[in-house]
Coordinates of C-alpha atoms and ligand atoms in Angstrom, one line a residue:
M1 CA 0.0 0.0 0.0
T2 CA 1.2 3.4 -0.9
T3 CA 1.0 6.1 1.8
T4 CA 0.6 9.8 1.2
T5 CA 4.3 10.2 2.1
D6 CA 5.2 8.1 -1.0
T7 CA 3.4 10.5 -3.2
P8 CA 5.7 11.8 -5.9
Q9 CA 7.1 15.3 -5.4
T10 CA 5.5 16.4 -8.7
L11 CA 2.2 16.6 -6.8
D12 CA 1.0 20.2 -6.6
S13 CA 0.8 21.7 -3.1
L14 CA -3.0 21.8 -2.9
S15 CA -3.2 18.1 -3.9
Q16 CA -0.6 17.4 -1.2
G17 CA -2.6 19.4 1.3
L18 CA -5.7 17.5 0.5
L19 CA -4.0 14.1 0.8
D20 CA -2.5 15.1 4.2
L21 CA -6.0 16.1 5.4
L22 CA -7.6 13.0 4.0
A23 CA -5.0 10.8 5.5
K24 CA -6.3 11.8 9.0
H25 CA -9.9 12.0 8.0
D26 CA -10.3 8.8 5.8
P27 CA -7.1 6.8 5.3
E28 CA -8.7 4.3 3.0
A29 CA -9.8 7.0 0.6
A30 CA -6.5 8.8 1.0
R31 CA -4.6 5.7 -0.1
I32 CA -6.7 5.4 -3.3
L33 CA -6.2 9.0 -4.2
A34 CA -2.4 8.9 -3.4
D35 CA -2.0 5.7 -5.5
E36 CA -3.8 7.3 -8.4
A37 CA -1.7 10.5 -8.1
E38 CA 1.4 8.4 -8.2
R39 CA 0.1 6.3 -11.1
Q40 CA -0.5 9.4 -13.1
A41 CA 2.9 11.0 -12.2
T42 CA 4.9 7.9 -13.0
T43 CA 3.3 6.6 -16.2
L44 CA 3.2 7.9 -19.8
E45 CA -0.4 8.8 -20.7
L46 CA -1.1 8.1 -24.3
I47 CA -4.9 7.8 -24.3
A48 CA -5.9 10.3 -26.9
S49 CA -9.0 11.5 -25.0
E50 CA -7.1 12.2 -21.7
N51 CA -5.0 15.1 -20.5
H52 CA -3.5 16.6 -17.3
V53 CA -5.2 19.8 -16.2
T54 CA -3.4 22.6 -14.4
P55 CA -3.7 22.6 -10.6
V56 CA -6.0 25.7 -10.7
V57 CA -8.4 23.9 -13.0
M58 CA -8.2 20.7 -10.9
H59 CA -8.8 22.4 -7.6
S60 CA -11.5 24.8 -8.9
A61 CA -13.4 21.7 -9.9
G62 CA -13.4 20.9 -6.1
S63 CA -14.5 24.3 -4.9
C64 CA -17.3 25.7 -2.7
L65 CA -19.5 26.0 -5.7
T66 CA -20.2 22.3 -5.3
N67 CA -22.5 23.2 -2.4
K68 CA -25.1 24.9 -4.5
Y69 CA -28.3 24.1 -6.5
A70 CA -28.6 26.5 -9.4
E71 CA -31.2 24.9 -11.7
G72 CA -32.1 27.3 -14.5
Y73 CA -29.8 29.8 -16.2
P74 CA -28.1 33.1 -15.1
G75 CA -30.8 35.5 -14.0
K76 CA -33.5 32.8 -14.1
R77 CA -32.8 30.3 -11.4
Y78 CA -35.1 28.2 -9.3
Y79 CA -33.1 28.8 -6.1
G80 CA -31.9 31.8 -4.2
G81 CA -28.3 32.6 -3.5
C82 CA -27.1 32.2 -7.1
E83 CA -25.4 35.6 -7.5
F84 CA -21.9 34.2 -7.9
H85 CA -23.1 31.1 -9.7
D86 CA -24.6 33.4 -12.3
Q87 CA -21.3 35.2 -12.6
A88 CA -19.4 31.9 -13.0
E89 CA -21.7 30.6 -15.6
N90 CA -21.7 33.9 -17.6
L91 CA -17.9 33.9 -17.5
A92 CA -17.8 30.3 -18.8
R93 CA -20.3 31.1 -21.5
D94 CA -18.6 34.3 -22.6
R95 CA -15.2 32.7 -22.7
A96 CA -16.5 29.7 -24.7
K97 CA -18.0 32.1 -27.3
Q98 CA -14.8 34.0 -27.5
L99 CA -12.7 30.8 -27.8
F100 CA -14.8 29.3 -30.6
G101 CA -16.0 32.4 -32.3
C102 CA -19.7 31.7 -31.9
D103 CA -22.8 33.4 -30.6
Y104 CA -24.3 31.0 -28.1
A105 CA -22.9 28.5 -25.6
N106 CA -24.5 26.2 -23.1
V107 CA -21.9 25.2 -20.5
Q108 CA -24.1 23.0 -18.4
P109 CA -23.9 19.5 -19.9
H110 CA -22.2 17.2 -17.5
C111 CA -20.3 15.4 -20.2
G112 CA -20.0 14.9 -24.0
A113 CA -22.7 12.3 -24.2
N114 CA -25.1 14.6 -22.3
A115 CA -24.2 17.4 -24.7
N116 CA -25.2 15.1 -27.5
I117 CA -28.5 14.1 -25.9
A118 CA -29.4 17.8 -25.7
A119 CA -28.3 18.3 -29.2
F120 CA -30.4 15.4 -30.6
M121 CA -33.4 16.6 -28.6
A122 CA -32.9 20.2 -29.9
M123 CA -32.5 19.2 -33.5
L124 CA -34.8 16.1 -33.9
K125 CA -38.1 14.5 -33.1
P126 CA -37.9 10.9 -32.0
G127 CA -37.7 8.5 -34.9
E128 CA -36.2 11.0 -37.3
T129 CA -33.1 10.0 -39.4
V130 CA -29.5 10.7 -38.5
L131 CA -26.6 10.0 -40.8
S132 CA -23.4 9.3 -38.9
L133 CA -20.1 7.3 -38.8
P134 CA -20.5 4.2 -36.7
I135 CA -18.3 3.5 -33.7
K136 CA -16.5 0.6 -35.5
S137 CA -15.1 3.1 -38.0
G138 CA -14.1 5.8 -35.5
G139 CA -17.5 7.4 -34.6
H140 CA -18.8 7.8 -31.0
L141 CA -21.4 5.7 -29.3
S142 CA -23.7 8.7 -28.8
H143 CA -23.9 9.2 -32.6
G144 CA -26.1 6.2 -33.0
L145 CA -24.9 3.0 -31.4
K146 CA -28.0 0.7 -31.0
P147 CA -27.9 0.4 -27.1
N148 CA -27.3 4.1 -26.7
F149 CA -30.1 6.7 -26.4
S150 CA -29.2 7.8 -30.0
G151 CA -29.7 4.3 -31.5
T152 CA -32.7 3.6 -29.4
F153 CA -34.8 6.7 -30.2
Y154 CA -33.7 7.7 -33.6
N155 CA -33.4 6.1 -37.1
I156 CA -29.6 5.8 -37.6
V157 CA -28.1 5.4 -41.0
D158 CA -24.3 4.9 -41.4
Y159 CA -21.8 6.4 -43.7
D160 CA -18.2 5.1 -43.7
V161 CA -14.6 5.6 -44.4
D162 CA -13.2 4.6 -47.8
P163 CA -12.0 1.0 -47.4
D164 CA -8.7 1.7 -49.2
T165 CA -7.7 5.2 -47.9
E166 CA -9.6 5.0 -44.6
L167 CA -10.4 8.6 -45.1
I168 CA -14.0 9.9 -44.7
D169 CA -15.8 8.9 -48.0
Y170 CA -17.4 12.2 -48.7
E171 CA -18.9 11.0 -52.0
G172 CA -20.4 8.1 -50.1
V173 CA -21.8 10.5 -47.5
E174 CA -23.5 12.5 -50.3
R175 CA -24.9 9.4 -52.0
I176 CA -26.3 7.9 -48.8
A177 CA -27.7 11.3 -47.8
K178 CA -29.6 11.6 -51.1
E179 CA -31.0 8.1 -50.5
C180 CA -32.0 8.3 -46.8
K181 CA -32.8 12.1 -46.6
P182 CA -31.6 12.5 -43.0
Q183 CA -32.8 15.4 -40.8
L184 CA -29.3 15.5 -39.2
I185 CA -25.8 14.7 -40.4
I186 CA -23.1 14.2 -37.8
C187 CA -19.4 14.8 -38.3
G188 CA -16.6 14.7 -35.7
Y189 CA -15.1 11.5 -34.3
S190 CA -13.4 9.6 -31.6
A191 CA -10.8 7.8 -33.6
Y192 CA -10.1 9.7 -36.8
S193 CA -6.6 11.3 -37.4
R194 CA -7.3 13.6 -40.3
I195 CA -8.7 17.1 -40.9
I196 CA -12.5 17.1 -41.1
D197 CA -13.9 19.1 -44.1
F198 CA -16.8 20.8 -42.3
E199 CA -17.6 23.0 -45.4
R200 CA -18.1 19.9 -47.5
F201 CA -20.3 18.3 -44.9
R202 CA -22.4 21.5 -44.8
A203 CA -22.8 21.5 -48.6
I204 CA -24.0 17.9 -48.4
A205 CA -26.4 18.7 -45.6
D206 CA -27.8 21.7 -47.6
S207 CA -28.2 19.5 -50.7
V208 CA -30.7 17.3 -48.8
G209 CA -32.2 19.8 -46.4
A210 CA -30.5 18.3 -43.4
K211 CA -28.9 20.1 -40.4
L212 CA -25.2 19.6 -39.6
M213 CA -23.9 18.7 -36.2
A214 CA -20.2 18.7 -35.5
D215 CA -19.0 16.9 -32.4
I216 CA -15.5 18.3 -31.8
A217 CA -14.9 16.6 -28.5
H218 CA -11.5 15.3 -29.5
I219 CA -10.2 18.3 -31.4
A220 CA -11.7 21.1 -29.4
G221 CA -8.4 22.5 -28.2
L222 CA -7.0 22.3 -31.8
V223 CA -10.1 24.1 -33.1
A224 CA -10.0 26.8 -30.5
T225 CA -6.4 27.6 -31.4
G226 CA -6.8 27.4 -35.2
V227 CA -4.7 24.3 -35.4
H228 CA -7.7 22.5 -36.9
P229 CA -10.3 24.3 -39.1
S230 CA -13.4 25.4 -37.2
P231 CA -16.9 23.9 -37.7
F232 CA -18.2 27.5 -37.6
P233 CA -19.9 28.9 -39.6
H234 CA -20.7 25.5 -41.3
A235 CA -22.3 23.5 -38.5
H236 CA -25.8 24.4 -37.2
I237 CA -24.9 22.9 -33.8
V238 CA -21.5 22.0 -32.3
T239 CA -20.9 19.8 -29.3
T240 CA -17.8 19.0 -27.4
T241 CA -16.2 17.7 -24.2
T242 CA -14.0 20.1 -22.3
H243 CA -11.4 17.7 -21.0
K244 CA -9.5 16.3 -24.0
T245 CA -7.3 18.6 -26.1
L246 CA -9.1 21.5 -24.5
R247 CA -7.6 20.5 -21.2
G248 CA -10.4 21.6 -18.9
P249 CA -12.4 19.7 -16.3
R250 CA -14.4 16.7 -17.3
G251 CA -17.6 18.1 -18.9
G252 CA -19.6 19.0 -22.0
L253 CA -20.5 22.1 -24.0
V254 CA -23.0 22.9 -26.8
M255 CA -22.6 25.9 -29.1
T256 CA -24.4 27.4 -32.1
N257 CA -24.8 30.6 -34.1
D258 CA -28.5 30.1 -34.5
E259 CA -30.8 31.9 -32.0
E260 CA -33.6 29.4 -32.4
V261 CA -31.3 26.4 -32.0
A262 CA -29.8 28.1 -28.9
K263 CA -33.2 28.4 -27.3
M264 CA -34.0 24.8 -28.0
V265 CA -30.6 23.7 -26.6
D266 CA -31.2 25.6 -23.4
R267 CA -34.5 23.9 -22.9
K268 CA -33.2 20.5 -23.8
V269 CA -30.3 20.7 -21.4
F270 CA -32.5 21.9 -18.5
P271 CA -35.1 20.7 -17.9
G272 CA -35.0 18.4 -20.9
S273 CA -32.2 16.1 -19.8
Q274 CA -30.5 17.4 -16.7
G275 CA -31.3 18.9 -13.3
G276 CA -29.0 21.0 -11.2
P277 CA -25.8 22.1 -13.1
L278 CA -22.4 21.2 -11.7
M279 CA -21.5 24.7 -10.8
H280 CA -18.0 23.8 -9.5
I281 CA -17.3 22.2 -12.9
I282 CA -18.7 25.2 -14.7
A283 CA -16.4 27.5 -12.8
A284 CA -13.5 25.2 -13.6
K285 CA -14.6 25.3 -17.3
A286 CA -14.4 29.1 -17.2
I287 CA -10.9 29.0 -15.8
A288 CA -9.8 26.4 -18.4
F289 CA -11.3 28.5 -21.2
G290 CA -9.4 31.5 -19.8
E291 CA -6.2 29.4 -20.0
A292 CA -7.0 28.3 -23.6
L293 CA -7.4 31.9 -24.6
K294 CA -3.8 32.6 -23.8
P295 CA -1.1 32.5 -26.6
E296 CA 0.8 29.7 -24.9
F297 CA -2.2 27.4 -25.3
T298 CA -1.8 27.8 -29.1
T299 CA 1.8 26.9 -28.8
Y300 CA 0.8 23.9 -26.7
C301 CA -1.8 22.7 -29.3
Q302 CA 0.7 23.1 -32.2
Q303 CA 3.2 21.0 -30.2
I304 CA 0.5 18.3 -29.7
V305 CA 0.3 17.9 -33.5
T306 CA 4.1 18.1 -34.0
N307 CA 4.5 15.4 -31.4
A308 CA 1.8 13.2 -32.9
R309 CA 3.6 13.3 -36.2
A310 CA 6.9 12.5 -34.6
L311 CA 5.4 9.5 -32.7
A312 CA 3.7 8.4 -35.9
Q313 CA 7.0 8.5 -37.8
G314 CA 8.7 6.5 -35.1
L315 CA 6.1 3.8 -35.2
T316 CA 6.1 3.7 -39.0
E317 CA 9.8 3.2 -39.1
R318 CA 9.4 0.2 -36.8
G319 CA 7.0 -1.6 -39.1
Y320 CA 3.6 -0.5 -37.8
R321 CA 0.9 0.8 -40.1
L322 CA -1.0 4.0 -39.4
C323 CA -4.6 4.0 -40.5
T324 CA -5.0 6.7 -43.2
G325 CA -1.2 6.7 -43.5
G326 CA -0.6 9.2 -40.7
T327 CA -2.1 12.0 -38.6
D328 CA -3.1 15.7 -38.9
N329 CA -4.2 16.0 -35.3
H330 CA -3.5 14.7 -31.8
L331 CA -4.1 11.0 -32.4
M332 CA -3.2 8.1 -34.5
L333 CA -4.8 4.7 -35.1
V334 CA -2.1 2.0 -35.2
D335 CA -2.6 -1.2 -37.1
L336 CA -0.4 -3.7 -35.3
R337 CA -0.7 -6.5 -37.8
P338 CA 2.1 -5.5 -40.2
R339 CA 4.5 -5.6 -37.2
D340 CA 3.2 -9.0 -36.0
E341 CA 0.1 -10.6 -37.4
N342 CA -0.6 -12.2 -34.0
L343 CA -0.4 -9.0 -32.0
T344 CA -3.7 -7.8 -30.7
G345 CA -4.7 -4.5 -29.2
A346 CA -5.8 -6.2 -26.0
D347 CA -2.5 -7.9 -25.4
A348 CA -0.5 -4.8 -26.3
E349 CA -2.7 -2.6 -23.9
G350 CA -2.0 -5.0 -21.0
W351 CA 1.7 -5.4 -21.6
L352 CA 2.2 -1.7 -22.1
E353 CA 0.3 -0.9 -18.8
S354 CA 2.7 -3.2 -17.0
A355 CA 5.5 -1.2 -18.5
G356 CA 4.0 2.1 -17.3
I357 CA 2.6 3.2 -20.8
I358 CA -1.1 3.7 -20.8
V359 CA -3.0 3.2 -24.1
N360 CA -6.3 1.9 -25.3
K361 CA -6.9 -0.9 -27.7
N362 CA -9.0 0.3 -30.6
G363 CA -10.7 -1.4 -33.6
I364 CA -9.3 -0.3 -36.9
P365 CA -11.6 0.2 -39.9
N366 CA -12.9 -3.3 -41.0
D367 CA -11.1 -4.9 -38.1
P368 CA -11.6 -8.7 -38.2
R369 CA -11.2 -8.9 -34.4
K370 CA -13.8 -8.2 -31.8
P371 CA -14.0 -4.8 -30.0
M372 CA -12.5 -6.2 -26.8
V373 CA -9.6 -7.7 -28.7
T374 CA -8.9 -5.5 -31.8
S375 CA -6.0 -5.3 -34.2
G376 CA -5.1 -1.7 -33.2
L377 CA -4.2 0.9 -30.7
R378 CA -5.3 4.5 -30.5
L379 CA -2.5 6.8 -29.3
G380 CA -2.6 10.5 -28.6
T381 CA -0.1 13.1 -27.5
P382 CA -2.1 15.7 -25.5
A383 CA -1.1 14.5 -22.0
L384 CA 2.6 14.0 -22.8
T385 CA 2.7 17.4 -24.5
T386 CA 1.3 18.9 -21.3
R387 CA 4.2 17.5 -19.5
G388 CA 6.6 19.3 -21.8
M389 CA 7.7 16.5 -24.0
K390 CA 8.7 17.2 -27.5
E391 CA 9.8 15.3 -30.7
E392 CA 12.9 13.8 -29.1
Q393 CA 10.8 12.2 -26.4
M394 CA 8.2 11.0 -29.0
K395 CA 11.0 9.0 -30.7
Q396 CA 11.9 7.6 -27.4
V397 CA 8.3 6.7 -26.7
A398 CA 8.0 4.9 -30.1
E399 CA 11.1 2.9 -29.2
L400 CA 9.7 2.0 -25.8
L401 CA 6.3 1.0 -27.3
D402 CA 8.0 -1.2 -29.8
R403 CA 10.4 -2.8 -27.3
V404 CA 7.4 -4.0 -25.2
M405 CA 5.2 -5.1 -28.1
G406 CA 8.2 -6.6 -30.0
S407 CA 9.0 -8.7 -26.9
N408 CA 5.4 -10.1 -26.7
G409 CA 5.2 -8.5 -23.2
N410 CA 8.3 -10.3 -21.9
E411 CA 8.3 -9.6 -18.1
S412 CA 11.9 -8.5 -17.8
V413 CA 11.6 -6.3 -20.8
C414 CA 8.4 -4.7 -19.4
A415 CA 10.2 -4.2 -16.0
Q416 CA 13.2 -2.6 -17.7
V417 CA 10.9 -0.2 -19.7
R418 CA 8.9 0.5 -16.5
E419 CA 12.1 1.9 -15.0
E420 CA 12.9 4.0 -18.0
V421 CA 9.4 5.3 -18.1
R422 CA 9.6 6.3 -14.4
S423 CA 12.8 8.2 -15.0
M424 CA 11.4 10.0 -18.1
C425 CA 8.4 11.0 -15.9
G426 CA 10.8 12.4 -13.3
E427 CA 12.3 14.7 -16.0
F428 CA 8.8 15.8 -17.2
P429 CA 6.7 16.4 -14.1
M430 CA 2.9 16.7 -13.9
P431 CA 1.6 20.3 -14.0
H432 CA 2.3 21.7 -10.5
Ligands
LIG501 N1 -14.6 7.8 -24.5 C1 -14.1 8.9 -25.3 C2 -12.8 8.6 -26.0 O1 -12.0 7.9 -25.5 O2 -12.7 9.0 -27.2 C3 -15.1 9.5 -26.1 O3 -16.2 9.9 -25.3

């Protein structure tokens, strides 16, 4: 068992203070938090949808605003005592609008899936048709997976990536849209490494009288800083999470330029699908958006992409195949089979974790293996870039990844890599 005194020095002072307090108050919970802090500080985080927030964002997410009910919106609450909650929500809304260059923002969704529930309810009647990319090809479960609310209450039609290039098949999207006449077309993905052509999607939507929804959960930070083109003015509605490349607290956000859509979104978030907003998280969103408006955040996002390209190159040189041939953003989908046809994503994920490298297995387009096995890994650079790593470290990470996978998870190789990872993490501490 790790005690709080074993917590790495990279822990920020407020986290250390909390752990000290908790060690007296609830040692069992203190141990869990201390162990997780140590895990994060001493491993390489390559999950494309994760990041390390700054201490101010982290601790604002645990502030006194958690004590308050504030159902409603600024100036129109169902509870008294909301003066500062109104200010916090207005600050978050104004900064979101400034960051993404749009007219309306709802900062209340608890997460990305909740943002998408509100967006579906605002744009569609139950049973209407949605054209989207399925999860097996890089889409998200809230874009139409059968057991999800989206697949349960709406008529979902799939488009796909081109089987040869693995790029979005825009001609296919257009052809299927003309056939199925959807009310809504969704673009924006969880495992797609290339630029999304929002303008082309809008032209397709217009040609069939559909609305366009862009879910920029993964690329939000890149969009906010101009490192990826913006879905505005093309999309009628834009949803996102706030905790991936945007590096805010875990949460969701819905944006639009259309006043009527904005009114519907507000109604569908509250009371449509949520009750009391998480005001502590909304305050932390405001603070994270403030960070993202600073010039250094643009430099950070540019480095995320530079790092992704360097990591991609390192893996390609070692015999792995990158879906679509590479990356334009923060992530890459790695086909493991050319390196070793028996290598699975599930095996690689387990071996790498034992070596201190955290990844997720991920199906590749037309993957013959099941989703819990897969032939691929999805890797992303937002978290390592937050720690200050650059191209040189990405080459090193590619070498470490290959050493583990090339050894078939050999225990002594994993143990040796674990030590090298620990020492790299010491050189590149967590935000503190
Ligand atoms: N689960 C997230 C991801 O990893 O991409 C999407 O919500």
